Tab-separated table of C-alpha atoms in Angstrom:
chain	number	residue	atom	x	y	z
A	10	MET	CA	39.112	17.245	-27.714
A	11	ALA	CA	38.533	17.595	-23.969
A	12	THR	CA	41.271	15.986	-21.907
A	13	VAL	CA	39.536	16.207	-18.499
A	14	VAL	CA	37.010	13.484	-17.740
A	15	PRO	CA	34.192	14.590	-15.403
A	16	LEU	CA	34.332	12.984	-11.955
A	17	ALA	CA	31.066	11.170	-12.543
A	18	TYR	CA	32.672	9.075	-15.289
A	19	GLN	CA	36.011	8.316	-13.693
A	20	ASN	CA	36.754	4.727	-12.656
A	21	GLY	CA	39.419	3.261	-10.460
A	22	SER	CA	40.399	5.369	-7.487
A	23	SER	CA	37.810	6.837	-5.152
A	24	THR	CA	36.243	10.129	-6.221
A	25	SER	CA	33.462	12.305	-4.863
A	26	ALA	CA	31.146	10.737	-7.462
A	27	VAL	CA	32.242	7.160	-6.726
A	28	PRO	CA	33.249	6.983	-3.032
A	29	ASP	CA	34.729	3.847	-1.504
A	30	TRP	CA	31.481	2.903	0.206
A	31	LEU	CA	29.373	2.975	-2.991
A	32	ASN	CA	28.315	-0.374	-4.413
A	33	LYS	CA	27.080	0.371	-7.922
A	34	GLY	CA	25.107	-2.874	-8.143
A	35	ASP	CA	23.248	-2.226	-4.903
A	36	ASN	CA	22.588	1.379	-5.894
A	37	ALA	CA	21.300	0.371	-9.327
A	38	TRP	CA	18.984	-2.274	-7.853
A	39	GLN	CA	17.674	0.132	-5.213
A	40	MET	CA	16.800	2.773	-7.811
A	41	ILE	CA	15.235	0.135	-10.074
A	42	SER	CA	13.229	-1.206	-7.134
A	43	ALA	CA	12.043	2.292	-6.301
A	44	THR	CA	11.015	2.825	-9.916
A	45	LEU	CA	9.107	-0.478	-9.961
A	46	VAL	CA	7.201	0.502	-6.824
A	47	GLY	CA	6.542	3.935	-8.312
A	48	LEU	CA	5.146	2.276	-11.447
A	49	GLN	CA	2.767	0.287	-9.245
A	50	SER	CA	1.161	3.610	-8.341
A	51	VAL	CA	1.701	5.666	-11.492
A	52	PRO	CA	0.364	4.364	-13.789
A	53	GLY	CA	-0.529	1.009	-12.152
A	54	LEU	CA	-3.126	1.978	-9.555
A	55	VAL	CA	-4.131	5.060	-11.536
A	56	ILE	CA	-5.174	2.703	-14.344
A	57	LEU	CA	-6.672	0.093	-12.022
A	58	TYR	CA	-8.751	2.625	-10.078
A	59	GLY	CA	-9.843	4.463	-13.201
A	60	SER	CA	-11.129	1.253	-14.794
A	61	ILE	CA	-12.500	-0.803	-11.882
A	62	VAL	CA	-15.054	1.876	-10.926
A	63	LYS	CA	-18.268	2.970	-12.587
A	64	LYS	CA	-17.682	5.086	-15.694
A	65	LYS	CA	-18.884	8.299	-14.112
A	66	TRP	CA	-16.129	8.029	-11.441
A	67	ALA	CA	-13.214	7.015	-13.682
A	68	VAL	CA	-11.538	10.430	-13.807
A	69	ASN	CA	-12.053	11.204	-10.129
A	70	SER	CA	-10.721	7.825	-8.974
A	71	ALA	CA	-7.646	7.995	-11.176
A	72	PHE	CA	-6.934	11.573	-10.139
A	73	MET	CA	-7.179	10.795	-6.430
A	74	ALA	CA	-4.316	8.334	-6.942
A	75	LEU	CA	-2.280	10.719	-9.077
A	76	TYR	CA	-2.709	13.616	-6.642
A	77	ALA	CA	-1.744	11.477	-3.652
A	78	PHE	CA	1.492	10.401	-5.335
A	79	ALA	CA	2.546	13.967	-6.112
A	80	ALA	CA	1.558	15.344	-2.708
A	81	VAL	CA	3.404	12.614	-0.816
A	82	VAL	CA	6.629	13.260	-2.752
A	83	ILE	CA	6.764	16.902	-1.626
A	84	CYS	CA	5.713	16.201	1.973
A	85	TRP	CA	8.199	13.330	2.174
A	86	VAL	CA	11.285	15.324	1.284
A	87	ALA	CA	10.104	18.410	3.199
A	88	TRP	CA	9.589	16.741	6.587
A	89	ALA	CA	8.165	13.197	6.575
A	90	TYR	CA	11.259	11.157	5.644
A	91	LYS	CA	13.126	12.100	8.801
A	92	MET	CA	9.989	11.518	10.874
A	93	SER	CA	10.065	7.955	9.557
A	94	PHE	CA	13.794	7.188	9.353
A	95	GLY	CA	15.633	9.971	11.161
A	96	HIS	CA	16.696	10.576	14.746
A	97	GLU	CA	14.305	9.589	17.518
A	98	LEU	CA	11.835	12.110	18.909
A	99	LEU	CA	9.708	9.507	20.699
A	100	PRO	CA	10.009	5.691	20.795
A	101	PHE	CA	7.509	5.546	17.938
A	102	TRP	CA	8.305	8.741	16.034
A	103	GLY	CA	11.283	10.405	14.388
A	104	ARG	CA	12.232	14.076	14.484
A	105	ALA	CA	10.898	16.070	11.504
A	106	GLY	CA	13.270	17.785	9.110
A	107	PRO	CA	13.959	18.299	5.404
A	108	ALA	CA	15.741	15.778	3.210
A	109	LEU	CA	16.743	18.223	0.504
A	110	GLY	CA	20.306	19.372	1.068
A	111	GLN	CA	23.234	18.130	-0.947
A	112	LYS	CA	25.332	17.391	2.133
A	113	PHE	CA	22.660	15.040	3.456
A	114	LEU	CA	21.672	13.362	0.200
A	115	ILE	CA	25.110	12.422	-1.183
A	116	GLU	CA	26.379	10.861	2.044
A	117	GLN	CA	26.157	7.119	2.642
A	118	ALA	CA	22.625	6.059	3.581
A	119	VAL	CA	22.113	5.271	7.260
A	120	LEU	CA	19.161	4.705	9.550
A	121	PRO	CA	20.533	6.445	12.664
A	122	GLU	CA	18.308	4.710	15.248
A	123	SER	CA	18.753	1.165	13.909
A	124	THR	CA	21.740	-0.021	15.992
A	125	GLN	CA	20.546	-2.985	18.066
A	126	TYR	CA	21.958	-3.412	21.586
A	127	TYR	CA	21.927	-6.254	24.075
A	128	LYS	CA	20.619	-5.519	27.565
A	129	SER	CA	24.222	-5.264	28.686
A	130	GLY	CA	24.785	-2.363	26.309
A	131	ALA	CA	26.963	-4.298	23.876
A	132	VAL	CA	26.140	-3.980	20.166
A	133	GLU	CA	24.043	-6.880	18.882
A	134	THR	CA	23.602	-5.657	15.290
A	135	ALA	CA	25.298	-2.647	13.715
A	136	MET	CA	23.424	0.328	12.319
A	137	VAL	CA	21.724	-0.187	8.942
A	138	ALA	CA	24.078	1.463	6.443
A	139	PRO	CA	23.483	0.380	2.825
A	140	PHE	CA	26.196	0.931	0.219
A	141	TYR	CA	24.519	3.748	-1.676
A	142	PRO	CA	23.697	7.428	-1.086
A	143	MET	CA	20.925	8.773	1.093
A	144	ALA	CA	19.177	10.084	-2.030
A	145	SER	CA	18.451	6.498	-3.115
A	146	MET	CA	17.068	5.629	0.322
A	147	VAL	CA	14.878	8.733	0.472
A	148	TRP	CA	13.316	8.015	-2.915
A	149	PHE	CA	12.877	4.290	-2.268
A	150	GLN	CA	10.996	4.947	0.961
A	151	CYS	CA	9.018	7.776	-0.658
A	152	VAL	CA	7.280	5.514	-3.177
A	153	PHE	CA	6.259	3.186	-0.333
A	154	ALA	CA	4.649	6.082	1.502
A	155	ALA	CA	2.880	7.188	-1.677
A	156	ILE	CA	1.375	3.805	-2.495
A	157	THR	CA	0.032	3.528	1.064
A	158	LEU	CA	-2.112	6.634	0.592
A	159	ILE	CA	-3.253	5.408	-2.815
A	160	LEU	CA	-4.298	2.031	-1.422
A	161	LEU	CA	-6.212	3.831	1.328
A	162	ALA	CA	-8.041	5.841	-1.336
A	163	GLY	CA	-9.638	2.642	-2.616
A	164	SER	CA	-11.956	2.664	0.394
A	165	VAL	CA	-13.445	6.098	-0.321
A	166	LEU	CA	-13.717	6.172	-4.112
A	167	GLY	CA	-16.936	7.455	-5.620
A	168	ARG	CA	-17.924	10.006	-2.988
A	169	MET	CA	-15.072	11.658	-1.034
A	170	ASN	CA	-14.814	15.387	-1.623
A	171	ILE	CA	-11.639	15.871	-3.678
A	172	LYS	CA	-10.768	19.008	-1.698
A	173	ALA	CA	-11.058	17.062	1.541
A	174	TRP	CA	-8.793	14.394	0.028
A	175	MET	CA	-6.232	17.063	-0.792
A	176	LEU	CA	-6.071	17.929	2.928
A	177	PHE	CA	-6.280	14.334	4.105
A	178	VAL	CA	-3.161	13.133	2.263
A	179	PRO	CA	-0.519	15.319	3.973
A	180	LEU	CA	-2.212	15.091	7.388
A	181	TRP	CA	-2.497	11.304	7.395
A	182	LEU	CA	1.020	10.901	6.030
A	183	THR	CA	2.410	13.111	8.786
A	184	PHE	CA	0.519	11.786	11.790
A	185	SER	CA	-0.132	8.151	10.903
A	186	TYR	CA	2.188	6.704	8.266
A	187	THR	CA	5.390	8.127	9.756
A	188	VAL	CA	4.598	6.561	13.136
A	189	GLY	CA	4.186	3.073	11.707
A	190	ALA	CA	7.264	3.440	9.509
A	191	PHE	CA	9.517	4.637	12.341
A	192	SER	CA	8.196	2.129	14.852
A	193	LEU	CA	8.727	-0.910	12.627
A	194	TRP	CA	11.462	0.125	10.170
A	195	GLY	CA	13.232	3.281	11.281
A	196	GLY	CA	14.516	2.150	14.663
A	197	GLY	CA	11.441	2.551	16.836
A	198	PHE	CA	10.314	0.349	19.703
A	199	LEU	CA	8.736	-2.397	17.556
A	200	PHE	CA	11.880	-2.574	15.401
A	201	HIS	CA	14.066	-3.153	18.443
A	202	TRP	CA	11.618	-5.552	20.041
A	203	GLY	CA	11.905	-7.760	16.967
A	204	VAL	CA	8.519	-7.499	15.254
A	205	ILE	CA	9.018	-8.736	11.683
A	206	ASP	CA	7.608	-6.614	8.873
A	207	TYR	CA	9.874	-7.395	5.970
A	208	SER	CA	8.369	-5.016	3.445
A	209	GLY	CA	5.184	-3.432	4.726
A	210	GLY	CA	2.523	-5.977	5.619
A	211	TYR	CA	1.847	-3.811	8.674
A	212	VAL	CA	3.353	-0.420	7.781
A	213	ILE	CA	1.601	-0.254	4.417
A	214	HIS	CA	-1.184	-2.804	4.041
A	215	LEU	CA	-2.616	-3.216	7.519
A	216	SER	CA	-2.460	0.544	8.064
A	217	SER	CA	-4.056	1.419	4.702
A	218	GLY	CA	-6.801	-1.176	5.205
A	219	ILE	CA	-7.696	-0.018	8.722
A	220	ALA	CA	-7.323	3.682	7.899
A	221	GLY	CA	-9.323	3.270	4.701
A	222	PHE	CA	-12.153	1.521	6.532
A	223	THR	CA	-12.119	4.201	9.225
A	224	ALA	CA	-12.121	7.027	6.671
A	225	ALA	CA	-14.982	5.340	4.802
A	226	TYR	CA	-16.995	5.389	8.024
A	227	TRP	CA	-16.495	9.121	8.541
A	228	VAL	CA	-16.915	10.102	4.885
A	229	GLY	CA	-20.157	8.160	4.567
A	230	PRO	CA	-21.425	5.881	1.795
A	231	ARG	CA	-21.747	6.337	-1.929
A	232	SER	CA	-25.149	7.215	-3.325
A	233	THR	CA	-27.738	4.449	-2.985
A	234	HIS	CA	-27.789	3.961	-6.744
A	235	ASP	CA	-24.013	3.588	-6.917
A	236	ARG	CA	-23.945	1.090	-4.069
A	237	GLU	CA	-26.520	-1.019	-5.862
A	238	ARG	CA	-24.868	-0.832	-9.285
A	239	PHE	CA	-21.143	-0.141	-9.548
A	240	PRO	CA	-19.894	-2.092	-12.592
A	241	PRO	CA	-16.285	-1.683	-13.776
A	242	ASN	CA	-16.065	0.512	-16.860
A	243	ASN	CA	-13.146	-1.401	-18.415
A	244	VAL	CA	-12.195	-4.863	-17.133
A	245	LEU	CA	-9.360	-5.320	-19.644
A	246	LEU	CA	-7.719	-2.050	-18.661
A	247	MET	CA	-8.152	-3.053	-15.035
A	248	LEU	CA	-6.082	-6.157	-15.802
A	249	ALA	CA	-3.344	-3.960	-17.244
A	250	GLY	CA	-3.193	-1.994	-13.987
A	251	ALA	CA	-3.225	-5.224	-11.985
A	252	GLY	CA	-0.365	-6.577	-14.086
A	253	LEU	CA	1.749	-3.524	-13.306
A	254	LEU	CA	0.932	-4.011	-9.645
A	255	TRP	CA	2.033	-7.669	-9.682
A	256	MET	CA	5.256	-7.199	-11.620
A	257	GLY	CA	6.116	-4.071	-9.648
A	258	TRP	CA	6.070	-6.135	-6.476
A	259	ALA	CA	9.528	-7.418	-7.435
A	260	GLY	CA	10.790	-3.998	-6.400
A	261	PHE	CA	8.356	-3.774	-3.484
A	262	ASN	CA	9.718	-6.874	-1.750
A	263	GLY	CA	12.994	-7.361	-3.606
A	264	GLY	CA	14.307	-3.925	-2.661
A	265	ASP	CA	13.796	-4.178	1.073
A	266	PRO	CA	17.037	-5.923	2.029
A	267	TYR	CA	18.557	-2.587	0.861
A	268	SER	CA	20.943	-4.656	-1.252
A	269	ALA	CA	21.044	-6.865	-4.346
A	270	ASN	CA	21.779	-9.965	-2.284
A	271	ILE	CA	20.485	-13.519	-1.850
A	272	ASP	CA	17.738	-12.319	0.463
A	273	SER	CA	16.299	-10.092	-2.260
A	274	SER	CA	16.257	-13.092	-4.617
A	275	MET	CA	14.350	-15.168	-2.057
A	276	ALA	CA	11.892	-12.334	-1.545
A	277	VAL	CA	11.117	-11.959	-5.257
A	278	LEU	CA	10.594	-15.695	-5.775
A	279	ASN	CA	8.413	-16.083	-2.682
A	280	THR	CA	6.360	-13.071	-3.733
A	281	ASN	CA	5.432	-14.625	-7.063
A	282	ILE	CA	4.803	-18.080	-5.574
A	283	CYS	CA	2.361	-16.715	-3.015
A	284	ALA	CA	0.590	-14.385	-5.463
A	285	ALA	CA	0.063	-17.136	-8.043
A	286	THR	CA	-1.176	-19.607	-5.418
A	287	SER	CA	-3.573	-17.071	-3.940
A	288	LEU	CA	-5.005	-16.122	-7.335
A	289	LEU	CA	-5.652	-19.766	-8.188
A	290	VAL	CA	-7.261	-20.524	-4.817
A	291	TRP	CA	-9.548	-17.473	-5.022
A	292	THR	CA	-10.578	-18.423	-8.556
A	293	CYS	CA	-11.303	-22.007	-7.528
A	294	LEU	CA	-13.469	-20.808	-4.655
A	295	ASP	CA	-15.390	-18.557	-7.066
A	296	VAL	CA	-15.995	-21.512	-9.380
A	297	ILE	CA	-17.003	-23.881	-6.568
A	298	PHE	CA	-19.355	-21.564	-4.704
A	299	LEU	CA	-20.370	-18.908	-7.256
A	300	LYS	CA	-20.286	-21.174	-10.349
A	301	LYS	CA	-18.196	-18.752	-12.422
A	302	PRO	CA	-14.560	-17.605	-12.343
A	303	SER	CA	-14.605	-13.853	-11.703
A	304	VAL	CA	-11.860	-11.803	-13.348
A	305	ILE	CA	-12.169	-9.166	-10.636
A	306	GLY	CA	-12.037	-11.954	-8.083
A	307	ALA	CA	-8.818	-13.246	-9.608
A	308	VAL	CA	-7.290	-9.773	-9.279
A	309	GLN	CA	-8.412	-9.646	-5.658
A	310	GLY	CA	-6.806	-13.032	-5.045
A	311	MET	CA	-3.602	-11.836	-6.656
A	312	ILE	CA	-3.558	-8.766	-4.433
A	313	THR	CA	-4.238	-10.696	-1.209
A	314	GLY	CA	-1.381	-13.055	-2.063
A	315	LEU	CA	1.005	-10.182	-2.665
A	316	VAL	CA	-0.081	-8.503	0.555
A	317	CYS	CA	0.116	-11.657	2.658
A	318	ILE	CA	3.693	-12.529	1.639
A	319	THR	CA	4.948	-8.972	2.096
A	320	PRO	CA	5.711	-9.095	5.858
A	321	GLY	CA	7.712	-12.298	5.441
A	322	ALA	CA	8.880	-12.367	1.823
A	323	GLY	CA	12.591	-12.734	2.552
A	324	VAL	CA	12.388	-14.756	5.768
A	325	VAL	CA	10.162	-17.706	4.835
A	326	GLN	CA	10.847	-20.745	2.671
A	327	GLY	CA	9.154	-21.488	-0.652
A	328	TRP	CA	6.847	-24.151	0.757
A	329	ALA	CA	5.706	-21.667	3.395
A	330	ALA	CA	4.938	-19.160	0.622
A	331	ILE	CA	2.582	-21.734	-0.912
A	332	ILE	CA	0.795	-22.251	2.418
A	333	MET	CA	0.531	-18.486	2.841
A	334	GLY	CA	-0.896	-18.273	-0.685
A	335	ILE	CA	-3.524	-20.911	0.067
A	336	LEU	CA	-4.611	-19.039	3.177
A	337	SER	CA	-4.464	-15.587	1.561
A	338	GLY	CA	-6.670	-16.848	-1.260
A	339	SER	CA	-9.240	-18.319	1.116
A	340	VAL	CA	-9.391	-16.318	4.364
A	341	PRO	CA	-9.943	-12.872	2.756
A	342	TRP	CA	-12.324	-14.543	0.280
A	343	PHE	CA	-14.325	-15.840	3.235
A	344	THR	CA	-14.353	-12.488	5.035
A	345	MET	CA	-15.390	-10.681	1.838
A	346	MET	CA	-17.974	-13.125	0.514
A	347	VAL	CA	-19.421	-14.568	3.729
A	348	VAL	CA	-18.549	-12.569	6.862
A	349	HIS	CA	-19.169	-9.229	5.152
A	350	LYS	CA	-22.756	-10.155	4.330
A	351	ARG	CA	-23.487	-11.230	7.886
A	352	TRP	CA	-21.748	-8.520	9.910
A	353	THR	CA	-23.790	-5.332	10.234
A	354	LEU	CA	-20.746	-3.080	10.776
A	355	LEU	CA	-19.085	-4.244	7.565
A	356	GLN	CA	-22.298	-3.686	5.628
A	357	LYS	CA	-22.807	-0.248	7.132
A	358	VAL	CA	-19.352	1.068	6.204
A	359	ASP	CA	-19.046	1.558	2.435
A	360	ASP	CA	-15.519	0.341	1.652
A	361	THR	CA	-15.662	0.815	-2.115
A	362	LEU	CA	-12.995	-1.658	-3.233
A	363	GLY	CA	-13.005	-3.862	-0.151
A	364	VAL	CA	-9.586	-2.602	0.986
A	365	PHE	CA	-10.327	-3.847	4.493
A	366	HIS	CA	-10.450	-7.425	3.218
A	367	THR	CA	-7.664	-7.293	0.638
A	368	HIS	CA	-5.164	-5.296	2.688
A	369	ALA	CA	-6.087	-5.246	6.393
A	370	VAL	CA	-7.171	-8.887	6.630
A	371	ALA	CA	-4.454	-10.142	4.282
A	372	GLY	CA	-1.773	-7.978	5.917
A	373	LEU	CA	-2.683	-9.155	9.420
A	374	LEU	CA	-2.814	-12.755	8.206
A	375	GLY	CA	0.618	-12.425	6.605
A	376	GLY	CA	2.119	-10.899	9.728
A	377	VAL	CA	0.900	-13.705	11.982
A	378	LEU	CA	1.958	-16.396	9.489
A	379	THR	CA	5.396	-14.772	9.297
A	380	GLY	CA	5.613	-15.261	13.056
A	381	LEU	CA	4.981	-18.955	12.442
A	382	PHE	CA	7.119	-19.614	9.363
A	383	ALA	CA	10.110	-17.229	9.690
A	384	GLU	CA	13.150	-19.442	9.037
A	385	PRO	CA	16.077	-18.872	11.471
A	386	GLU	CA	18.858	-18.752	8.864
A	387	LEU	CA	16.949	-16.310	6.686
A	388	CYS	CA	16.077	-14.229	9.750
A	389	ALA	CA	19.766	-13.979	10.603
A	390	ILE	CA	20.447	-12.469	7.175
A	391	PHE	CA	17.881	-9.702	7.501
A	392	LEU	CA	16.737	-8.996	11.052
A	393	PRO	CA	18.476	-6.841	13.683
A	394	VAL	CA	17.442	-9.140	16.555
A	395	THR	CA	19.641	-12.246	16.456
A	396	ASN	CA	18.211	-15.737	16.974
A	397	SER	CA	14.790	-14.680	15.658
A	398	ARG	CA	12.681	-17.586	14.417
A	399	GLY	CA	9.123	-18.579	13.631
A	400	GLY	CA	6.890	-20.578	15.927
A	401	ILE	CA	7.291	-23.870	14.073
A	402	TYR	CA	11.061	-23.805	14.620
A	403	GLY	CA	10.763	-24.004	18.403
A	404	GLY	CA	12.879	-22.090	20.873
A	405	SER	CA	11.787	-18.450	21.021
A	406	GLY	CA	9.456	-18.927	18.043
A	407	GLY	CA	6.311	-18.830	20.138
A	408	VAL	CA	7.268	-15.402	21.422
A	409	GLN	CA	7.645	-14.222	17.813
A	410	VAL	CA	3.972	-14.957	17.126
A	411	LEU	CA	3.059	-12.871	20.164
A	412	LYS	CA	5.285	-10.041	18.952
A	413	GLN	CA	3.541	-10.095	15.578
A	414	ILE	CA	0.109	-9.875	17.188
A	415	VAL	CA	1.139	-7.015	19.479
A	416	GLY	CA	2.729	-5.148	16.562
A	417	ALA	CA	-0.485	-5.504	14.567
A	418	GLY	CA	-2.508	-4.277	17.536
A	419	PHE	CA	-0.433	-1.105	17.746
A	420	ILE	CA	-0.844	-0.364	14.029
A	421	ILE	CA	-4.596	-1.037	14.161
A	422	GLY	CA	-5.164	1.097	17.252
A	423	TRP	CA	-3.045	4.007	16.058
A	424	ASN	CA	-4.745	4.140	12.663
A	425	LEU	CA	-8.242	3.927	14.093
A	426	VAL	CA	-7.616	6.865	16.398
A	427	VAL	CA	-5.468	9.103	14.193
A	428	THR	CA	-7.536	8.587	11.028
A	429	SER	CA	-10.676	9.491	12.967
A	430	ILE	CA	-9.053	12.639	14.351
A	431	VAL	CA	-7.817	13.689	10.907
A	432	CYS	CA	-11.268	13.200	9.365
A	433	LEU	CA	-12.997	15.112	12.164
A	434	ILE	CA	-10.572	18.035	11.860
A	435	ILE	CA	-11.013	18.217	8.093
A	436	ARG	CA	-14.787	18.077	8.549
A	437	LEU	CA	-14.599	21.312	10.515
A	438	VAL	CA	-13.154	23.041	7.450
A	439	ILE	CA	-14.756	21.314	4.482
A	440	PRO	CA	-17.336	18.546	3.950
A	441	LEU	CA	-15.796	15.082	3.664
A	442	ARG	CA	-18.462	13.885	1.252
A	443	MET	CA	-19.457	15.353	-2.086
A	444	SER	CA	-22.770	17.122	-2.511
A	445	GLU	CA	-25.785	15.130	-3.698
A	446	GLU	CA	-25.611	16.842	-7.089
A	447	GLU	CA	-21.963	15.845	-7.541
A	448	LEU	CA	-22.741	12.295	-6.445
A	449	LYS	CA	-25.477	12.108	-9.043
A	450	VAL	CA	-23.437	13.470	-11.977
A	451	GLY	CA	-19.921	12.247	-11.196
A	452	ASP	CA	-16.747	13.326	-12.973
A	453	ASP	CA	-18.300	16.094	-15.045
A	454	ALA	CA	-19.612	17.856	-11.935
A	455	VAL	CA	-16.406	17.365	-9.918
A	456	HIS	CA	-13.729	17.944	-12.565
A	457	GLY	CA	-15.546	19.208	-15.656
A	458	GLU	CA	-14.062	16.232	-17.502
A	459	GLU	CA	-15.183	12.753	-18.478
A	460	ALA	CA	-13.196	9.589	-19.117
A	461	TYR	CA	-14.636	8.670	-22.490
A	462	ALA	CA	-15.491	11.105	-25.310
A	463	LEU	CA	-17.914	8.856	-27.168
A	464	TRP	CA	-20.188	11.420	-28.759
A	465	GLY	CA	-19.350	13.034	-32.092
A	466	ASP	CA	-16.060	14.917	-32.129
A	467	GLY	CA	-15.440	14.638	-28.413
A	468	GLU	CA	-18.230	16.969	-27.274
A	469	LYS	CA	-20.055	16.243	-24.068
A	470	TYR	CA	-23.071	13.992	-24.124
A	471	ASP	CA	-26.294	15.821	-24.950
A	472	LEU	CA	-29.604	13.986	-24.620
A	473	THR	CA	-31.232	16.092	-27.368
A	474	LYS	CA	-28.479	15.173	-29.850
A	475	HIS	CA	-27.447	11.678	-28.919
A	476	GLY	CA	-30.567	10.040	-27.549
A	477	PHE	CA	-30.988	8.110	-24.330
A	478	TYR	CA	-27.944	6.606	-22.673
A	479	SER	CA	-27.533	4.874	-19.317
A	480	ASP	CA	-24.320	4.403	-17.401
A	481	ASP	CA	-25.646	0.998	-16.325
A	482	THR	CA	-25.544	-2.040	-18.572
A	483	VAL	CA	-28.525	-4.343	-18.162
A	484	HIS	CA	-27.589	-7.668	-16.610
A	485	HIS	CA	-29.777	-10.646	-15.884
A	486	LYS	CA	-27.902	-11.415	-12.671
A	487	ILE	CA	-26.320	-9.185	-10.055
A	488	SER	CA	-22.568	-8.927	-10.437
A	489	ILE	CA	-20.463	-10.612	-7.791
A	490	GLY	CA	-17.254	-8.704	-8.515
A	491	ALA	CA	-15.243	-7.056	-5.763
A	492	THR	CA	-16.897	-3.676	-6.214
A	493	GLN	CA	-20.324	-5.229	-5.892
A	494	VAL	CA	-19.728	-7.044	-2.617
A	495	VAL	CA	-20.399	-4.016	-0.473
């Protein structure tokens, strides 16, 4: 029998495996939250993307999400984490460096630029220093970066050259995502000014919606036939992916206080209240104006609710979450179903899954509403700038709304410019859009694989053996689902 117990299993006095600063509950919740957010991407969005698109693009769409997740992980630990949460290089950007060494990863997590000072130089709020190791922080923030790229991909599904996408992911992560993350979360100028982005309404959703729309412009549209008919290949499987996305949001918003505290509980409850309200409002609008409840529409309403509450999940009250849900179920619905059909620019740019509406519009809406409804006591729990409050609470609340608008303007402007530059640089090396032959055939031409082996013993479809088959199901009325809007 061994008489020496490994350090990792020793309790009581402080050891190298269980230092004094480690809170096991916080660490467990942070790793669980990170896993939940990771599951939103893999398999959540992999499944959702692979099933919400036309059958011939199922493999390509799912793989774009899977590739982005893997590529971001390596880029994140190699240089991007410290650009987002490390020492300041510029007021909006951190200094690049690896997050791979043992000495760095087992130390207590800190965000070195997060100490908030008064104008006099006195400390207003101490540096962010959660009670778990840096390894937990690095991984938690990594899955947020990964899902941002995957959400962006929704705008260019069904035609972006996969090789161009493989270049786009690390470039956009490096020159766009890290700037937003450092500016708002890592101790940059918007963080210290007091712009509220609780869990990524701006850093993730507004940026992915604007960048996705911009990339869709430069990549170009899908084939004419695909734009006219783009039915989901598996609505039930799409719901499975959407369910993972919804439930995973408990980690998305619940993990951002960096602690298993009362603020994380508020965030999780508000998240579900807003998502449910938004889904119901979107569905009601579909029934009232389109005469039928759309399942895809319900998923879109769920997503807009989740996005809208994200910038304020832990700083607003439950009744405010309901109001935000009502607006997130109606405003993006209006922009998608009404404004989109009347605005030439929106019709010209082929945003495959309507990411502009579900993420950019909903993220901007949530950010502004957070500036209105942020409750002072909840703000004091979470925010570095003391005495922060929403507009309805008087005092400095009106200034908070202005801060939210300015913060959104910075994210929008940066993503428009940087995404355009990235696309133009890639275009010099490789075409952004697939060839006409690949656009006509789909997955088999791009990957040599197809999503469904429906013919004989899994062999590829052969017209001479299997007879005529069309990827399009005949419908008496044009579909009004999300992928048909554009």
